[in-house]
PDB file of N, CA, C and O in Angstrom:
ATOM      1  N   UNK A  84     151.806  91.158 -34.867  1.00 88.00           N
ATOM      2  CA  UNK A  84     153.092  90.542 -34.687  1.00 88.00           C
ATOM      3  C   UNK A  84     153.936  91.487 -33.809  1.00 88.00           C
ATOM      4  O   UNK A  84     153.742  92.701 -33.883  1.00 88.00           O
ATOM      5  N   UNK A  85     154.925  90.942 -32.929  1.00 91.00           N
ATOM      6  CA  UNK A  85     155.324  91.278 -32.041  1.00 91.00           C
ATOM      7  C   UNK A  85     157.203  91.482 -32.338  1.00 91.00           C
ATOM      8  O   UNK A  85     157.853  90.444 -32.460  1.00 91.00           O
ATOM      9  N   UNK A  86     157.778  92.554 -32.413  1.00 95.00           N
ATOM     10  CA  UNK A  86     158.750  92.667 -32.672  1.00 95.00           C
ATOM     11  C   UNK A  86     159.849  93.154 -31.408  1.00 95.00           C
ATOM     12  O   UNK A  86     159.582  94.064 -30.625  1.00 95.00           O
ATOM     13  N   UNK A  87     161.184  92.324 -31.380  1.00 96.00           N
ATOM     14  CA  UNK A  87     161.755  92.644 -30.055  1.00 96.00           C
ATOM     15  C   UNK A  87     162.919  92.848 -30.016  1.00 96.00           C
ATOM     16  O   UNK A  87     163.470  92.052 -30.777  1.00 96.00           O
ATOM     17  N   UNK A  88     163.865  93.717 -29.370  1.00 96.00           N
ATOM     18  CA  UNK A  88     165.224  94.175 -29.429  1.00 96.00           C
ATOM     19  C   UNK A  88     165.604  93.918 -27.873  1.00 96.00           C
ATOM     20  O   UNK A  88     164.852  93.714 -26.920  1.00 96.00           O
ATOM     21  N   UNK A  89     167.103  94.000 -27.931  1.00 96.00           N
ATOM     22  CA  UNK A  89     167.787  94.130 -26.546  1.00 96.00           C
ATOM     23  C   UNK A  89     168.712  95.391 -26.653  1.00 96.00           C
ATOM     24  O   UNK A  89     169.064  95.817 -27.753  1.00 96.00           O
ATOM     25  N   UNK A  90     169.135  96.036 -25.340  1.00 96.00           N
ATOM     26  CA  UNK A  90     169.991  96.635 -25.323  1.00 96.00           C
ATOM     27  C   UNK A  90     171.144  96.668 -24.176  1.00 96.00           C
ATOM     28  O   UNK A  90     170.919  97.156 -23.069  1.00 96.00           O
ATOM     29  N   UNK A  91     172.293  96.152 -24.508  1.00 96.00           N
ATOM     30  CA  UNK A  91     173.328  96.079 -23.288  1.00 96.00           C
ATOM     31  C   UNK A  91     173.601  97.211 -23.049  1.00 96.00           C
ATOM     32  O   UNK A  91     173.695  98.023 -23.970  1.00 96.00           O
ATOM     33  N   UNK A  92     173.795  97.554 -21.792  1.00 96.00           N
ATOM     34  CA  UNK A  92     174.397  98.504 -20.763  1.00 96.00           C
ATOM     35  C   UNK A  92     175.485  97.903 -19.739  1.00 96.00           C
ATOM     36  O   UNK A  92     175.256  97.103 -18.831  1.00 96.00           O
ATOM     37  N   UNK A  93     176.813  98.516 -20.122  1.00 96.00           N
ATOM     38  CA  UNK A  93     177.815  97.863 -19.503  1.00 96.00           C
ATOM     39  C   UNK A  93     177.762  98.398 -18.060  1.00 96.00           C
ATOM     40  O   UNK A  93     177.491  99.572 -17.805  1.00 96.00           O
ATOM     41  N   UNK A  94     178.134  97.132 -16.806  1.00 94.00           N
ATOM     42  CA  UNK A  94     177.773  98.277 -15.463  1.00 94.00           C
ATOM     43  C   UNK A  94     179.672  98.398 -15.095  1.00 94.00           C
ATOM     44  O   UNK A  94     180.617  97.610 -15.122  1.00 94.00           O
ATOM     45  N   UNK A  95     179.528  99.450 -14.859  1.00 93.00           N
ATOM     46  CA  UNK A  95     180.914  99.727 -14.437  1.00 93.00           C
ATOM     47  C   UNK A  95     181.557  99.707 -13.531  1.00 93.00           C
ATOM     48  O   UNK A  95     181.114 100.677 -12.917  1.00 93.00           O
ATOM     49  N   UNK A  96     182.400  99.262 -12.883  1.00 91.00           N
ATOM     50  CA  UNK A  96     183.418  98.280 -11.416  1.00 91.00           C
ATOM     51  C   UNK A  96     183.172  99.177 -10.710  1.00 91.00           C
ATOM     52  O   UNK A  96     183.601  98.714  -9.653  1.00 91.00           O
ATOM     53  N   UNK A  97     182.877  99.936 -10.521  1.00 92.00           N
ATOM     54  CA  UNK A  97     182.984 101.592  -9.330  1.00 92.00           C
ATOM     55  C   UNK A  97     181.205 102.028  -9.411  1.00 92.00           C
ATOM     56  O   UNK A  97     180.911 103.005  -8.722  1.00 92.00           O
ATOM     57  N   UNK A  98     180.182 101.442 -10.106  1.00 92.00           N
ATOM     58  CA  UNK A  98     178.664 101.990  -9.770  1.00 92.00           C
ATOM     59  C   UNK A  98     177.976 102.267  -9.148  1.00 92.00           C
ATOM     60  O   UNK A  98     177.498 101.447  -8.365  1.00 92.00           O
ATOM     61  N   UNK A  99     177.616 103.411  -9.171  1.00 94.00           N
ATOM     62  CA  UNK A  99     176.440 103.876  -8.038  1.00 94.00           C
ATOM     63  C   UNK A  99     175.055 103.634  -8.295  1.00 94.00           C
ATOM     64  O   UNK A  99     174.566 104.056  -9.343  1.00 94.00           O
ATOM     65  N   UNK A 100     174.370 103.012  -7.472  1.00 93.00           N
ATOM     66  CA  UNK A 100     172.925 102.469  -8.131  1.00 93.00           C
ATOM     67  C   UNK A 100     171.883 103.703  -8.824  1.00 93.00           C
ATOM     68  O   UNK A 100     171.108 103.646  -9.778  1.00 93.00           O
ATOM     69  N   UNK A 101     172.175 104.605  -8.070  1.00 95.00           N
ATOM     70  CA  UNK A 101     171.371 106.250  -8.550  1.00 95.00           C
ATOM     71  C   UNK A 101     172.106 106.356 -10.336  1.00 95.00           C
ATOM     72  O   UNK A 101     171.480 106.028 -11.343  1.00 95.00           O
ATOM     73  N   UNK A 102     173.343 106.819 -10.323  1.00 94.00           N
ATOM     74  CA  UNK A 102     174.027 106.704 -11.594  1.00 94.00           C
ATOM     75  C   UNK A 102     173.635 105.948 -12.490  1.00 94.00           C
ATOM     76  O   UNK A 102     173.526 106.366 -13.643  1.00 94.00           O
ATOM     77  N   UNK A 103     173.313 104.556 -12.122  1.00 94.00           N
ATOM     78  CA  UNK A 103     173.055 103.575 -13.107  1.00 94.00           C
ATOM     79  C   UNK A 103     171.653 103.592 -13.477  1.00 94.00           C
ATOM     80  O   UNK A 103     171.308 103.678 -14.656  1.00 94.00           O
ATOM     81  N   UNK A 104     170.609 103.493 -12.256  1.00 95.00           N
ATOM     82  CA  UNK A 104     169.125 104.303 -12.555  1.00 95.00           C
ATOM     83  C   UNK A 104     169.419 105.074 -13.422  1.00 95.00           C
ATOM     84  O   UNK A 104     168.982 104.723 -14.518  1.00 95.00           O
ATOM     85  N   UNK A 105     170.164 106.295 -13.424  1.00 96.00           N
ATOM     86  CA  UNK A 105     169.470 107.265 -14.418  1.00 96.00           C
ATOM     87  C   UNK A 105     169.656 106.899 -16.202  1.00 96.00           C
ATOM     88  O   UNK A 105     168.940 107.152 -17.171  1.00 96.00           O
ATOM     89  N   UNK A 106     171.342 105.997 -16.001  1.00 96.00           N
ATOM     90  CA  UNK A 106     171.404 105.467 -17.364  1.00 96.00           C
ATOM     91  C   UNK A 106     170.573 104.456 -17.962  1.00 96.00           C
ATOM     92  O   UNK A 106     170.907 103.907 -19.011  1.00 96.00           O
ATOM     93  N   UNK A 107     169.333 104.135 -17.252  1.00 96.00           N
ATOM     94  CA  UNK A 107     169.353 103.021 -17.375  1.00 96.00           C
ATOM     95  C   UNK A 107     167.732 103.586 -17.773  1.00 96.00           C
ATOM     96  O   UNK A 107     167.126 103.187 -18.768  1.00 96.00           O
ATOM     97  N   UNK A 108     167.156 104.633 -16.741  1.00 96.00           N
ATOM     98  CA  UNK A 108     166.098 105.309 -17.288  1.00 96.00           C
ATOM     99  C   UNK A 108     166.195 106.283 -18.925  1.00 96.00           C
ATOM    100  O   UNK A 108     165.239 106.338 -19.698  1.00 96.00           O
ATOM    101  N   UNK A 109     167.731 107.072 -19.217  1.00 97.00           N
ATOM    102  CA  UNK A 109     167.684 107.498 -20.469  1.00 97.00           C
ATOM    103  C   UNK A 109     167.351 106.938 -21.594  1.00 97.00           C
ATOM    104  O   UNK A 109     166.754 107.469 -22.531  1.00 97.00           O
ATOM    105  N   UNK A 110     168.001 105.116 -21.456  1.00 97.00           N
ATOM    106  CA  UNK A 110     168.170 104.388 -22.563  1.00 97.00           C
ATOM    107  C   UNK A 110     167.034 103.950 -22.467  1.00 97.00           C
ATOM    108  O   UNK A 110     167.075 102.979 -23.223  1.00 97.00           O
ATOM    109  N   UNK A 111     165.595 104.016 -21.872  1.00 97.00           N
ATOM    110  CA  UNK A 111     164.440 103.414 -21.930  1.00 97.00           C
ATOM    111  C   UNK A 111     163.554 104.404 -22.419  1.00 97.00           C
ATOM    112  O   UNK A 111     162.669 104.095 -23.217  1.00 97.00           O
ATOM    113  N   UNK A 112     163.715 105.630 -21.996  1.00 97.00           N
ATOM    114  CA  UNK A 112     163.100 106.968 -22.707  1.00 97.00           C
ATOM    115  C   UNK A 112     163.250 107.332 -24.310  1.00 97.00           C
ATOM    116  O   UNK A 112     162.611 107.949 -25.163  1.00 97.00           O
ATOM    117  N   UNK A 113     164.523 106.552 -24.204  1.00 97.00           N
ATOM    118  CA  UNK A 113     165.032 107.116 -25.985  1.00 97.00           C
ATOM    119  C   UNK A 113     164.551 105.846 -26.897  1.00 97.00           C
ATOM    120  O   UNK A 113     164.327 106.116 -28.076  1.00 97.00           O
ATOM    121  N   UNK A 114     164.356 104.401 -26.453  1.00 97.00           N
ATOM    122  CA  UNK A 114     163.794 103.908 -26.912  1.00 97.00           C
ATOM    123  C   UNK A 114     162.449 103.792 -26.794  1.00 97.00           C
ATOM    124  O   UNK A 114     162.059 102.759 -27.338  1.00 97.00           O
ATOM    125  N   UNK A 115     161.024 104.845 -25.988  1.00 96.00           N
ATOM    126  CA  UNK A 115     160.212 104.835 -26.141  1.00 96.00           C
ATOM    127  C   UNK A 115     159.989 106.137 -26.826  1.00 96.00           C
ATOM    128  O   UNK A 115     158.910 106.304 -27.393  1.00 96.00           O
ATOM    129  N   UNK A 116     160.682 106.864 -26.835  1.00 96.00           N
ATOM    130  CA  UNK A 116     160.667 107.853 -28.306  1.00 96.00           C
ATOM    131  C   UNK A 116     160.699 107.235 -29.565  1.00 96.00           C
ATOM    132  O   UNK A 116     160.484 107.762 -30.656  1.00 96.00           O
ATOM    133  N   UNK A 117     160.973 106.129 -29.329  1.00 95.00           N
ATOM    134  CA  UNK A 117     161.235 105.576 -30.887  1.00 95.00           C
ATOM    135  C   UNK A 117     160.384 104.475 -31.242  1.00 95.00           C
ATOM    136  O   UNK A 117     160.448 103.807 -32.274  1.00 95.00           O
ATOM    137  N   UNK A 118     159.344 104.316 -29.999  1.00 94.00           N
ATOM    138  CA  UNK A 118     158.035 103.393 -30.478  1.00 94.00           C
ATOM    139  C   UNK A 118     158.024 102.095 -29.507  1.00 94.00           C
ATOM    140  O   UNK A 118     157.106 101.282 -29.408  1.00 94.00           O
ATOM    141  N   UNK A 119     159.254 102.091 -28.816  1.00 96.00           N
ATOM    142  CA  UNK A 119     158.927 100.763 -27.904  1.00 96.00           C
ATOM    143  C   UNK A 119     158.896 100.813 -26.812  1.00 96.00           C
ATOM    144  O   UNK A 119     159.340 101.717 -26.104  1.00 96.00           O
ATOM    145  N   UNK A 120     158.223  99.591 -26.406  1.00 96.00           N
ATOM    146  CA  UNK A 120     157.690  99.431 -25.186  1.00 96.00           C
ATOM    147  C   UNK A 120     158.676  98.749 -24.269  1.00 96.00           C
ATOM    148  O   UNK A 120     158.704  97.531 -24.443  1.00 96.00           O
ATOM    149  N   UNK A 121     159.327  99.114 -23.528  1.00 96.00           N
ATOM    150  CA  UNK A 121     160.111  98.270 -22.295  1.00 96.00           C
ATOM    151  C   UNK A 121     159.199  97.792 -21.274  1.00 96.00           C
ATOM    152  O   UNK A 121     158.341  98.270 -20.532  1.00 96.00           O
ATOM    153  N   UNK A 122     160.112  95.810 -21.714  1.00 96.00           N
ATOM    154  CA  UNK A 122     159.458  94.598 -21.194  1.00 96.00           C
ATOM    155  C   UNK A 122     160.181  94.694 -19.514  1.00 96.00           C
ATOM    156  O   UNK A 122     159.490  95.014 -18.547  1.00 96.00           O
ATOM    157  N   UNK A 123     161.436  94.409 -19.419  1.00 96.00           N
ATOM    158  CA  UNK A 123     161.973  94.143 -18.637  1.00 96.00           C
ATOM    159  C   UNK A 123     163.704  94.250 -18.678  1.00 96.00           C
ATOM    160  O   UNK A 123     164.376  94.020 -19.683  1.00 96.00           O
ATOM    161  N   UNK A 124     164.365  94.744 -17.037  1.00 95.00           N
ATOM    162  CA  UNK A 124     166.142  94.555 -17.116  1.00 95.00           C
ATOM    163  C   UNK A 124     166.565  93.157 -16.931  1.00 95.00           C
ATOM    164  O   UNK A 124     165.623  92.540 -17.427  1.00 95.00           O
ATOM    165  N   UNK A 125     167.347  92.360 -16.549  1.00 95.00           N
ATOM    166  CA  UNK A 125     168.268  91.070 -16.604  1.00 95.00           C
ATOM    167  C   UNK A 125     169.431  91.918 -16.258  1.00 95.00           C
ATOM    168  O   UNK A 125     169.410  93.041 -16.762  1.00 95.00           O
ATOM    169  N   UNK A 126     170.682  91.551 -15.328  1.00 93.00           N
ATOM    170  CA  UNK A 126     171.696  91.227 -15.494  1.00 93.00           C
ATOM    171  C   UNK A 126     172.364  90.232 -15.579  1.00 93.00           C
ATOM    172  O   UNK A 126     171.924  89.235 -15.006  1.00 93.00           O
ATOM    173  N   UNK A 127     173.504  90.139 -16.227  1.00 91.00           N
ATOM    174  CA  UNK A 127     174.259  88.886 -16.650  1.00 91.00           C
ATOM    175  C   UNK A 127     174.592  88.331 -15.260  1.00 91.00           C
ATOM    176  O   UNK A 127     174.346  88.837 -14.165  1.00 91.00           O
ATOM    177  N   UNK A 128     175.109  87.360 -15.504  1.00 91.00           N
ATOM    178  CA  UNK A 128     175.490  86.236 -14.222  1.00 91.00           C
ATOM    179  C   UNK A 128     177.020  86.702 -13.561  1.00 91.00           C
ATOM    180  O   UNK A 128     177.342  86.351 -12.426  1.00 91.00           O
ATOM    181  N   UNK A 129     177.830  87.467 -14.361  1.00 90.00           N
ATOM    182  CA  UNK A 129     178.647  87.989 -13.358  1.00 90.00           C
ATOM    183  C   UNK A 129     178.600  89.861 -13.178  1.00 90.00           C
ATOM    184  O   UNK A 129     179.493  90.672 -12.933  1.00 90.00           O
ATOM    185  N   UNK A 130     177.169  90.012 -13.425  1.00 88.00           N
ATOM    186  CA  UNK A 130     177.296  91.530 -13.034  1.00 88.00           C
ATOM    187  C   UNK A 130     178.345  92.429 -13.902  1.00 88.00           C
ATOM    188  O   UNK A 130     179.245  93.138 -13.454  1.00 88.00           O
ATOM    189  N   UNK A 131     177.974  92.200 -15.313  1.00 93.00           N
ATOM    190  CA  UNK A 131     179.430  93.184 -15.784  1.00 93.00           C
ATOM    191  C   UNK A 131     178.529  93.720 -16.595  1.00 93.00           C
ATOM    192  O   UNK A 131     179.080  94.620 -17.228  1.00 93.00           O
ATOM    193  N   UNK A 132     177.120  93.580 -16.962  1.00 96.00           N
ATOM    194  CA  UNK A 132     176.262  94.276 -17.802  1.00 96.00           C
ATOM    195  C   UNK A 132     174.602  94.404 -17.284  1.00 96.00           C
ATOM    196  O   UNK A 132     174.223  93.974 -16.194  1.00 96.00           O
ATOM    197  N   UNK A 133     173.885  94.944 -18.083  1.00 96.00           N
ATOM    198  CA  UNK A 133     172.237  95.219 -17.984  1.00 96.00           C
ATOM    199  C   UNK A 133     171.699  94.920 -19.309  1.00 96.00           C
ATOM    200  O   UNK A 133     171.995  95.800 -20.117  1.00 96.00           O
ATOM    201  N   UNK A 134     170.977  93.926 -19.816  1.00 96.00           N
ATOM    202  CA  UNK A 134     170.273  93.824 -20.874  1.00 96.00           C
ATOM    203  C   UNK A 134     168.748  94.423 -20.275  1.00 96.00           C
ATOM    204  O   UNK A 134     168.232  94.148 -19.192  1.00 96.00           O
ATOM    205  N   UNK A 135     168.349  95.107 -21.090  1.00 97.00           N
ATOM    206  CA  UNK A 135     166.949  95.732 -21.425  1.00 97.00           C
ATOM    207  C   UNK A 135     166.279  95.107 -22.477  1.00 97.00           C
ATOM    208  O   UNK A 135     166.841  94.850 -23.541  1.00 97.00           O
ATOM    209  N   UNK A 136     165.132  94.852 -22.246  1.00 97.00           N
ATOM    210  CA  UNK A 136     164.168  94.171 -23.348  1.00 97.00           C
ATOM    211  C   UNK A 136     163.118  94.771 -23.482  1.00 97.00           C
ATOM    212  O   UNK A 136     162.409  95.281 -22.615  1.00 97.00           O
ATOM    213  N   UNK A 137     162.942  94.712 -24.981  1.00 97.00           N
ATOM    214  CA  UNK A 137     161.939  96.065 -25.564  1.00 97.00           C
ATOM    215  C   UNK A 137     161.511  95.379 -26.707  1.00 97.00           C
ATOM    216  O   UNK A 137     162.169  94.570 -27.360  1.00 97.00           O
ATOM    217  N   UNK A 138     159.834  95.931 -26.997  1.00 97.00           N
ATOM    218  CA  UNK A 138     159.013  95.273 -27.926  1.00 97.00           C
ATOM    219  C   UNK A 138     158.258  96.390 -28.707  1.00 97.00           C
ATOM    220  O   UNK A 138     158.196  97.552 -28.304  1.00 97.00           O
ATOM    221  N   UNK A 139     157.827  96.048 -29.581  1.00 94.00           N
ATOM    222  CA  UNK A 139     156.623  96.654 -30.522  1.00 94.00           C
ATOM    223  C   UNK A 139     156.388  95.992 -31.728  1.00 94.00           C
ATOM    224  O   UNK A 139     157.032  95.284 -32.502  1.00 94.00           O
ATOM    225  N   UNK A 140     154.935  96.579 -31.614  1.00 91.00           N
ATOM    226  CA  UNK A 140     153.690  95.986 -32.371  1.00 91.00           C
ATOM    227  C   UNK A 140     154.279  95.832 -34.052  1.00 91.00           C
ATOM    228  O   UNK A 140     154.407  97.017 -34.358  1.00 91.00           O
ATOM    229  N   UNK A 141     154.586  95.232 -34.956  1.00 87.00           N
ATOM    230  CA  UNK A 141     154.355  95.412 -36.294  1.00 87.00           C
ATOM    231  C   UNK A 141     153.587  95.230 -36.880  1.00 87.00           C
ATOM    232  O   UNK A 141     153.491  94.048 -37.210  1.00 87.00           O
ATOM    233  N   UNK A 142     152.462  96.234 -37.455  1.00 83.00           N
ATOM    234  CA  UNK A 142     151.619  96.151 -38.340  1.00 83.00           C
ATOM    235  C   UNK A 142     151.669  95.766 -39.689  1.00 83.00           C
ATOM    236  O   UNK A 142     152.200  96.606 -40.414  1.00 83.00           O
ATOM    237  N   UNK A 143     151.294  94.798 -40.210  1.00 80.00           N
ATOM    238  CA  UNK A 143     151.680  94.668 -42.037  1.00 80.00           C
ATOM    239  C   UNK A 143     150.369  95.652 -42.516  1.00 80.00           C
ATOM    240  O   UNK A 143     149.293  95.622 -41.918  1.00 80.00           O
ATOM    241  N   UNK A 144     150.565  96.294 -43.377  1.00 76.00           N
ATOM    242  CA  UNK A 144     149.683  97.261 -43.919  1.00 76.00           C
ATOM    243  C   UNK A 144     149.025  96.277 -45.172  1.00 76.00           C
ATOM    244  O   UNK A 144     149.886  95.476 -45.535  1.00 76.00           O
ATOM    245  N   UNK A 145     148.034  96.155 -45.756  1.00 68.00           N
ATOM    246  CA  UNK A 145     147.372  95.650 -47.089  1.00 68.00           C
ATOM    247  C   UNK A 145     147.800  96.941 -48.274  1.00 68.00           C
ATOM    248  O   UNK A 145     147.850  98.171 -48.254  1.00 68.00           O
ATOM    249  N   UNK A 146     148.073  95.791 -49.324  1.00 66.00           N
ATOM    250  CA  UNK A 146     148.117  96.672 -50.166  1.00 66.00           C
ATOM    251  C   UNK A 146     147.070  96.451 -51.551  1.00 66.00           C
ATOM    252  O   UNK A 146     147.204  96.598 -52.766  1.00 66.00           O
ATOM    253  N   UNK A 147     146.196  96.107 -50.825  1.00 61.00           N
ATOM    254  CA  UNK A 147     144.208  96.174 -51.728  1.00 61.00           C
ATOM    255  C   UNK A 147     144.641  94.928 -52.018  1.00 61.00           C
ATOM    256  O   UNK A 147     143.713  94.386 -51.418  1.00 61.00           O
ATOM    257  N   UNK A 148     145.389  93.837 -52.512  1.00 62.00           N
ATOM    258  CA  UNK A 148     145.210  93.234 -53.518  1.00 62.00           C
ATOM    259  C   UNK A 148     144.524  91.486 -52.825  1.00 62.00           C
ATOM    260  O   UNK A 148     144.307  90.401 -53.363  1.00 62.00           O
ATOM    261  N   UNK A 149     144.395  91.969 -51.534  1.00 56.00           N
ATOM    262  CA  UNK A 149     144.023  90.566 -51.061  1.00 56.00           C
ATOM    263  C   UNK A 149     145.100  89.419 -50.797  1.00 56.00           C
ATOM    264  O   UNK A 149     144.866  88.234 -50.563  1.00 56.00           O
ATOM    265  N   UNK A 150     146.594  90.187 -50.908  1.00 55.00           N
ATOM    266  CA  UNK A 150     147.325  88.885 -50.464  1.00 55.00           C
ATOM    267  C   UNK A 150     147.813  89.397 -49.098  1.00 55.00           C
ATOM    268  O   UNK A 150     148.782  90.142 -49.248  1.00 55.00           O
ATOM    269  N   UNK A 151     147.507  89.258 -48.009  1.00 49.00           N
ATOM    270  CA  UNK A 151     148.120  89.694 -46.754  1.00 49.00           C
ATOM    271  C   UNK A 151     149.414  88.590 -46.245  1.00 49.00           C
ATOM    272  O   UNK A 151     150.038  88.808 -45.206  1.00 49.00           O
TER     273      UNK A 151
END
């Protein structure tokens, strides 16, 4: 099973595309420290944000008794 989060990144009226790369690379590093995989960016339709989309695996573990 496939588990999935977003994360907004507001872009700010004055952005530099380098600037925003790098924020945009931290917040993908810190969520693959933390187990997920980044799908893909989106920005909104008037450019005032960055959604990031990020996934990982959930394993259900057994616990012997045969009811999974």
């Amino acid at each position: 099973m496939k588990e999935r989060r977003e994360s907004l990144i507001p872009i700010p009226p004055d952005w530099k595309p380098e600037a925003m790369a790098r924020v945009i690379e931290r917040e993908v590093e810190k969520w693959w420290d933390e187990g997920w995989v980044f799908l893909r960016a989106d920005t909104d339709k008037l450019m005032e944000s960055v959604c990031l989309f990020f996934e990982r695996t959930i394993v259900l573990e057994s616990d012997g008794n045969g009811f999974d």
